[in-house]
């Protein structure tokens, strides 16, 4: 009896060991890298309020960051890595896609528009915000709409879809614009503040944050004219890595459908956000509610 029990015990132990080994061997791509290094590298922006930015203590915070940290926690649990290390890596509009594509970062959390062209280079998670392209200008400039920008100097951020959109509008409407590319959002907004550019073309929510945080918010206006349909923001992941993408997407979808999500959204868009206590006053729209209730990474604005 003892031998039979011992035999059964050894068989069971062998099954567990073989199963664990098989699990380890099954991991490929990003999941294997995370498991082997006990580290996940998260890309973030420095000034994309309220999505991903530094507070006054140089801590990385924001709506997108909160979502990504939830995802990281789910990965930690799935891979059984209780001491998983999170490495934060700053990215810009110009560097974020190359750093995902070459495997330097595993997850990008910022204010990145998901579109079909970018999906050829990287993968996107489900949409977490919908925005549209507008422009900010000084009320004293006499600018009222897109046509009134004719012949003026405008700026957008290097590597952004907005830069492409204003270039296309310039050609299509024969506006005769001088279009400049700034390294980041604060530099572009400063160019409008100091008169080096008449307008800054960017996602409306980011413009709202920059205006709210400026020295004299009442000096600025954001255009009613748009250069795009509502466009989806989402986090980026490496392309052609199905197991990792599936795990990350499942984690995000779980959060979006949970009771936590409305409070998380309200924290960043309805209430005072650090470090200056800015209130963006951007309540969740019906389209946004639908996108969160039915998570999708569809890049087509018309689908929302």
Coordinates of C-alpha atoms in Angstrom, one line a residue:
X1 CA 0.0 0.0 0.0
X2 CA 2.8 2.4 0.9
X3 CA 4.6 1.7 -2.4
X4 CA 1.4 2.2 -4.3
X5 CA 0.7 5.5 -2.5
X6 CA 4.3 6.6 -3.0
X7 CA 4.1 5.7 -6.7
X8 CA 0.9 7.7 -7.1
X9 CA 2.5 10.6 -5.3
X10 CA 5.5 10.6 -7.5
X11 CA 3.4 10.5 -10.6
X12 CA 1.3 13.4 -9.4
X13 CA 4.5 15.4 -8.6
X14 CA 6.0 14.6 -12.0
X15 CA 2.7 15.8 -13.6
X16 CA 3.0 19.1 -11.8
X17 CA 6.6 19.6 -12.7
X18 CA 6.1 18.7 -16.3
X19 CA 3.0 21.0 -16.4
X20 CA 5.0 23.8 -15.0
X21 CA 7.8 23.2 -17.4
X22 CA 5.4 23.1 -20.3
X23 CA 3.9 26.4 -19.1
X24 CA 7.3 28.0 -19.0
X25 CA 8.2 26.6 -22.5
X26 CA 4.9 27.8 -23.9
X27 CA 5.7 31.4 -23.2
X28 CA 7.1 33.2 -26.2
X29 CA 7.8 36.8 -27.3
X30 CA 7.0 39.6 -24.8
X31 CA 5.5 37.3 -22.2
X32 CA 8.7 35.2 -22.2
X33 CA 10.8 38.3 -21.9
X34 CA 8.8 39.6 -19.0
X35 CA 8.9 36.2 -17.3
X36 CA 12.7 35.8 -17.8
X37 CA 13.6 39.3 -16.7
X38 CA 10.9 39.8 -14.1
X39 CA 10.5 43.2 -15.6
X40 CA 7.9 45.0 -17.8
X41 CA 8.8 48.2 -19.5
X42 CA 6.1 50.8 -19.8
X43 CA 6.4 53.8 -22.1
X44 CA 4.9 57.1 -20.9
X45 CA 4.6 60.7 -22.0
X46 CA 5.9 63.7 -20.0
X47 CA 3.2 66.2 -20.6
X48 CA 0.0 64.6 -22.1
X49 CA -2.3 65.7 -19.3
X50 CA -4.5 64.0 -18.1
X51 CA -3.4 60.8 -19.8
X52 CA 0.3 60.5 -19.0
X53 CA 2.5 63.2 -17.5
X54 CA 4.7 64.2 -14.6
X55 CA 3.3 65.7 -11.5
X56 CA 5.2 68.3 -9.4
X57 CA 7.1 65.4 -7.7
X58 CA 8.2 64.0 -11.1
X59 CA 6.0 61.0 -10.6
X60 CA 4.3 59.6 -13.7
X61 CA 0.5 59.8 -13.4
X62 CA -2.6 60.0 -15.5
X63 CA -5.7 58.2 -16.8
X64 CA -3.7 56.1 -19.3
X65 CA -1.1 55.3 -16.7
X66 CA -3.8 54.1 -14.2
X67 CA -5.2 51.8 -16.9
X68 CA -1.8 50.4 -17.8
X69 CA -0.9 49.8 -14.1
X70 CA -4.1 47.8 -13.8
X71 CA -3.0 45.7 -16.8
X72 CA 0.5 45.3 -15.4
X73 CA -1.1 43.9 -12.2
X74 CA -3.1 41.4 -14.2
X75 CA 0.0 40.3 -16.1
X76 CA 1.8 39.9 -12.7
X77 CA -0.9 37.6 -11.5
X78 CA -1.2 35.6 -14.7
X79 CA 2.5 34.9 -14.9
X80 CA 2.8 34.4 -11.1
X81 CA 5.4 37.2 -10.7
X82 CA 4.6 38.7 -7.3
X83 CA 7.7 40.9 -7.4
X84 CA 7.4 42.0 -11.1
X85 CA 9.4 45.2 -11.6
X86 CA 7.9 48.0 -13.6
X87 CA 10.4 50.1 -15.6
X88 CA 9.1 53.5 -16.8
X89 CA 10.5 54.8 -20.0
X90 CA 9.7 58.3 -21.3
X91 CA 8.6 58.5 -25.0
X92 CA 7.6 61.2 -27.4
X93 CA 5.3 61.4 -30.4
X94 CA 8.3 60.6 -32.6
X95 CA 9.8 57.8 -30.6
X96 CA 6.8 55.9 -29.2
X97 CA 6.1 53.7 -32.3
X98 CA 9.8 52.8 -33.0
X99 CA 10.4 51.9 -29.4
X100 CA 7.4 49.6 -29.4
X101 CA 8.3 48.1 -32.7
X102 CA 11.9 47.3 -31.7
X103 CA 10.9 45.8 -28.4
X104 CA 12.4 48.4 -26.2
X105 CA 9.1 49.0 -24.4
X106 CA 6.3 46.5 -23.9
X107 CA 3.3 48.8 -23.3
X108 CA 2.8 52.4 -24.3
X109 CA 0.5 54.5 -22.2
X110 CA -0.2 58.0 -23.4
X111 CA -2.4 59.8 -25.9
X112 CA -1.8 57.8 -29.0
X113 CA -4.4 57.7 -31.8
X114 CA -5.2 54.2 -33.2
X115 CA -5.3 54.2 -37.0
X116 CA -5.0 51.7 -39.8
X117 CA -1.6 53.0 -40.9
X118 CA -0.1 52.6 -37.4
X119 CA -1.6 49.1 -37.1
X120 CA 0.9 48.0 -39.8
X121 CA 3.7 48.7 -37.3
X122 CA 2.2 48.1 -33.8
X123 CA -0.8 46.5 -32.1
X124 CA -3.4 48.5 -30.2
X125 CA -5.5 47.6 -27.1
X126 CA -9.1 48.6 -26.8
X127 CA -10.1 52.2 -27.1
X128 CA -10.0 54.2 -23.8
X129 CA -10.8 57.7 -25.1
X130 CA -12.3 59.4 -28.1
X131 CA -11.0 62.8 -29.3
X132 CA -11.1 65.1 -32.3
X133 CA -8.4 67.4 -33.9
X134 CA -8.9 71.1 -33.3
X135 CA -6.6 74.1 -32.9
X136 CA -6.0 76.6 -30.1
X137 CA -5.4 80.3 -30.7
X138 CA -5.3 83.6 -28.9
X139 CA -8.7 85.3 -28.8
X140 CA -7.0 88.6 -29.7
X141 CA -5.6 87.2 -32.9
X142 CA -8.8 87.7 -34.9
X143 CA -8.9 84.0 -35.8
X144 CA -12.4 82.5 -35.9
X145 CA -12.2 79.3 -38.0
X146 CA -9.9 77.3 -40.2
X147 CA -10.3 79.6 -43.1
X148 CA -9.1 82.5 -41.1
X149 CA -5.7 80.8 -40.6
X150 CA -4.9 81.4 -44.3
X151 CA -1.4 82.5 -44.8
X152 CA -0.5 82.2 -41.1
X153 CA 2.1 80.0 -39.3
X154 CA 0.7 77.0 -37.4
X155 CA 2.4 74.4 -35.3
X156 CA 1.7 70.8 -34.4
X157 CA 3.8 68.1 -32.6
X158 CA 6.3 66.0 -34.5
X159 CA 5.2 62.5 -35.1
X160 CA 1.5 63.2 -34.5
X161 CA -1.5 62.4 -36.8
X162 CA -2.5 66.1 -36.3
X163 CA 0.6 67.3 -38.2
X164 CA -0.5 65.1 -41.1
X165 CA -4.1 66.3 -40.9
X166 CA -3.2 70.0 -41.0
X167 CA -0.8 69.4 -43.9
X168 CA -3.6 67.7 -45.8
X169 CA -6.1 70.5 -45.0
X170 CA -3.5 73.1 -46.1
X171 CA -3.2 71.4 -49.5
X172 CA -6.9 70.7 -50.0
X173 CA -8.1 74.2 -49.0
X174 CA -5.1 76.1 -50.4
X175 CA -4.5 77.8 -47.1
X176 CA -0.9 78.8 -47.7
X177 CA 0.1 77.9 -44.2
X178 CA 3.6 77.7 -42.8
X179 CA 3.5 74.5 -40.8
X180 CA 6.1 73.9 -38.0
X181 CA 6.8 70.8 -36.0
X182 CA 7.5 71.1 -32.3
X183 CA 9.2 68.5 -30.3
X184 CA 6.3 68.2 -27.8
X185 CA 3.0 69.7 -26.8
X186 CA 4.3 72.3 -24.3
X187 CA 6.8 73.7 -26.8
X188 CA 4.0 73.9 -29.4
X189 CA 1.6 75.7 -27.0
X190 CA 4.4 78.1 -26.0
X191 CA 4.8 79.1 -29.6
X192 CA 1.2 80.3 -29.6
X193 CA 1.7 82.0 -26.2
X194 CA 4.7 83.9 -27.5
X195 CA 3.3 84.7 -31.0
X196 CA 5.7 82.5 -33.0
X197 CA 2.6 80.6 -34.3
X198 CA -1.0 81.7 -34.7
X199 CA -2.4 78.3 -33.8
X200 CA -1.5 74.9 -32.4
X201 CA -3.3 71.9 -34.0
X202 CA -3.7 69.0 -31.6
X203 CA -6.3 66.7 -30.0
X204 CA -9.0 68.7 -28.3
X205 CA -8.6 67.1 -24.9
X206 CA -4.9 67.9 -24.8
X207 CA -5.5 71.5 -25.9
X208 CA -8.0 71.8 -23.0
X209 CA -5.4 70.7 -20.5
X210 CA -2.8 73.1 -21.8
X211 CA -5.2 76.0 -21.8
X212 CA -6.4 75.2 -18.3
X213 CA -2.8 75.0 -17.1
X214 CA -1.7 78.3 -18.7
X215 CA -1.0 81.6 -17.0
X216 CA -4.1 83.2 -18.5
X217 CA -6.6 80.6 -19.7
X218 CA -9.0 83.4 -20.7
X219 CA -6.6 84.5 -23.4
X220 CA -7.2 81.4 -25.5
X221 CA -9.9 79.7 -27.5
X222 CA -10.2 76.2 -29.0
X223 CA -11.8 76.0 -32.4
X224 CA -15.2 74.8 -33.1
X225 CA -13.9 73.6 -36.5
X226 CA -12.5 70.1 -36.5
X227 CA -10.0 68.4 -38.8
X228 CA -11.1 64.9 -38.0
X229 CA -14.0 62.7 -36.8
X230 CA -13.8 61.4 -33.2
X231 CA -10.6 59.4 -33.1
X232 CA -9.8 56.5 -30.7
X233 CA -7.0 56.7 -28.2
X234 CA -5.5 53.4 -27.1
X235 CA -2.3 51.9 -25.6
X236 CA 0.2 50.3 -28.0
X237 CA 1.8 46.8 -27.8
X238 CA 4.2 44.9 -30.1
X239 CA 2.7 43.6 -33.3
X240 CA 2.4 39.9 -34.2
X241 CA 2.6 38.8 -30.6
X242 CA -0.8 37.1 -30.2
X243 CA -0.4 35.6 -26.7
X244 CA 0.8 38.8 -25.1
X245 CA -1.8 40.9 -26.9
X246 CA -4.6 38.6 -25.9
X247 CA -3.6 38.8 -22.2
X248 CA -3.3 42.5 -22.3
X249 CA -6.6 43.1 -24.2
X250 CA -8.4 40.8 -21.8
X251 CA -7.1 42.7 -18.8
X252 CA -8.1 46.0 -20.3
X253 CA -11.6 44.8 -21.2
X254 CA -12.1 43.5 -17.7
X255 CA -11.4 46.9 -16.3
X256 CA -13.5 48.8 -18.9
X257 CA -16.6 46.7 -18.1
X258 CA -16.1 46.8 -14.3
X259 CA -17.7 49.1 -11.8
X260 CA -14.3 50.8 -11.3
X261 CA -14.2 52.3 -14.7
X262 CA -16.7 55.2 -14.3
X263 CA -14.9 56.3 -11.2
X264 CA -11.5 56.1 -12.9
X265 CA -12.8 58.2 -15.8
X266 CA -14.4 60.8 -13.5
X267 CA -11.1 61.0 -11.5
X268 CA -9.3 62.4 -14.5
X269 CA -12.0 64.2 -16.6
X270 CA -14.5 65.6 -14.1
X271 CA -12.5 66.3 -11.0
X272 CA -9.5 68.4 -10.1
X273 CA -6.3 66.8 -11.3
X274 CA -2.8 67.3 -9.9
X275 CA -0.6 69.1 -9.6
X276 CA -2.5 72.4 -10.2
X277 CA -6.0 71.2 -9.4
X278 CA -7.2 71.7 -13.0
X279 CA -10.8 70.7 -13.8
X280 CA -11.2 69.7 -17.5
X281 CA -14.9 69.3 -17.3
X282 CA -15.1 66.6 -19.9
X283 CA -17.9 64.2 -18.8
X284 CA -18.2 60.8 -20.5
X285 CA -20.1 60.9 -23.7
X286 CA -22.6 58.3 -24.9
X287 CA -20.1 57.2 -27.6
X288 CA -17.4 56.8 -24.9
X289 CA -19.8 54.8 -22.8
X290 CA -20.6 52.5 -25.7
X291 CA -16.8 52.0 -26.5
X292 CA -16.1 51.0 -22.9
X293 CA -19.1 48.7 -22.7
X294 CA -18.1 47.0 -25.9
X295 CA -14.2 47.1 -26.0
X296 CA -12.7 47.3 -29.4
X297 CA -9.5 48.3 -31.1
X298 CA -11.2 49.3 -34.3
X299 CA -9.3 52.3 -35.8
X300 CA -12.2 53.5 -37.9
X301 CA -13.7 56.7 -36.5
X302 CA -17.0 55.9 -38.2
X303 CA -17.4 52.8 -36.1
X304 CA -17.8 54.9 -32.9

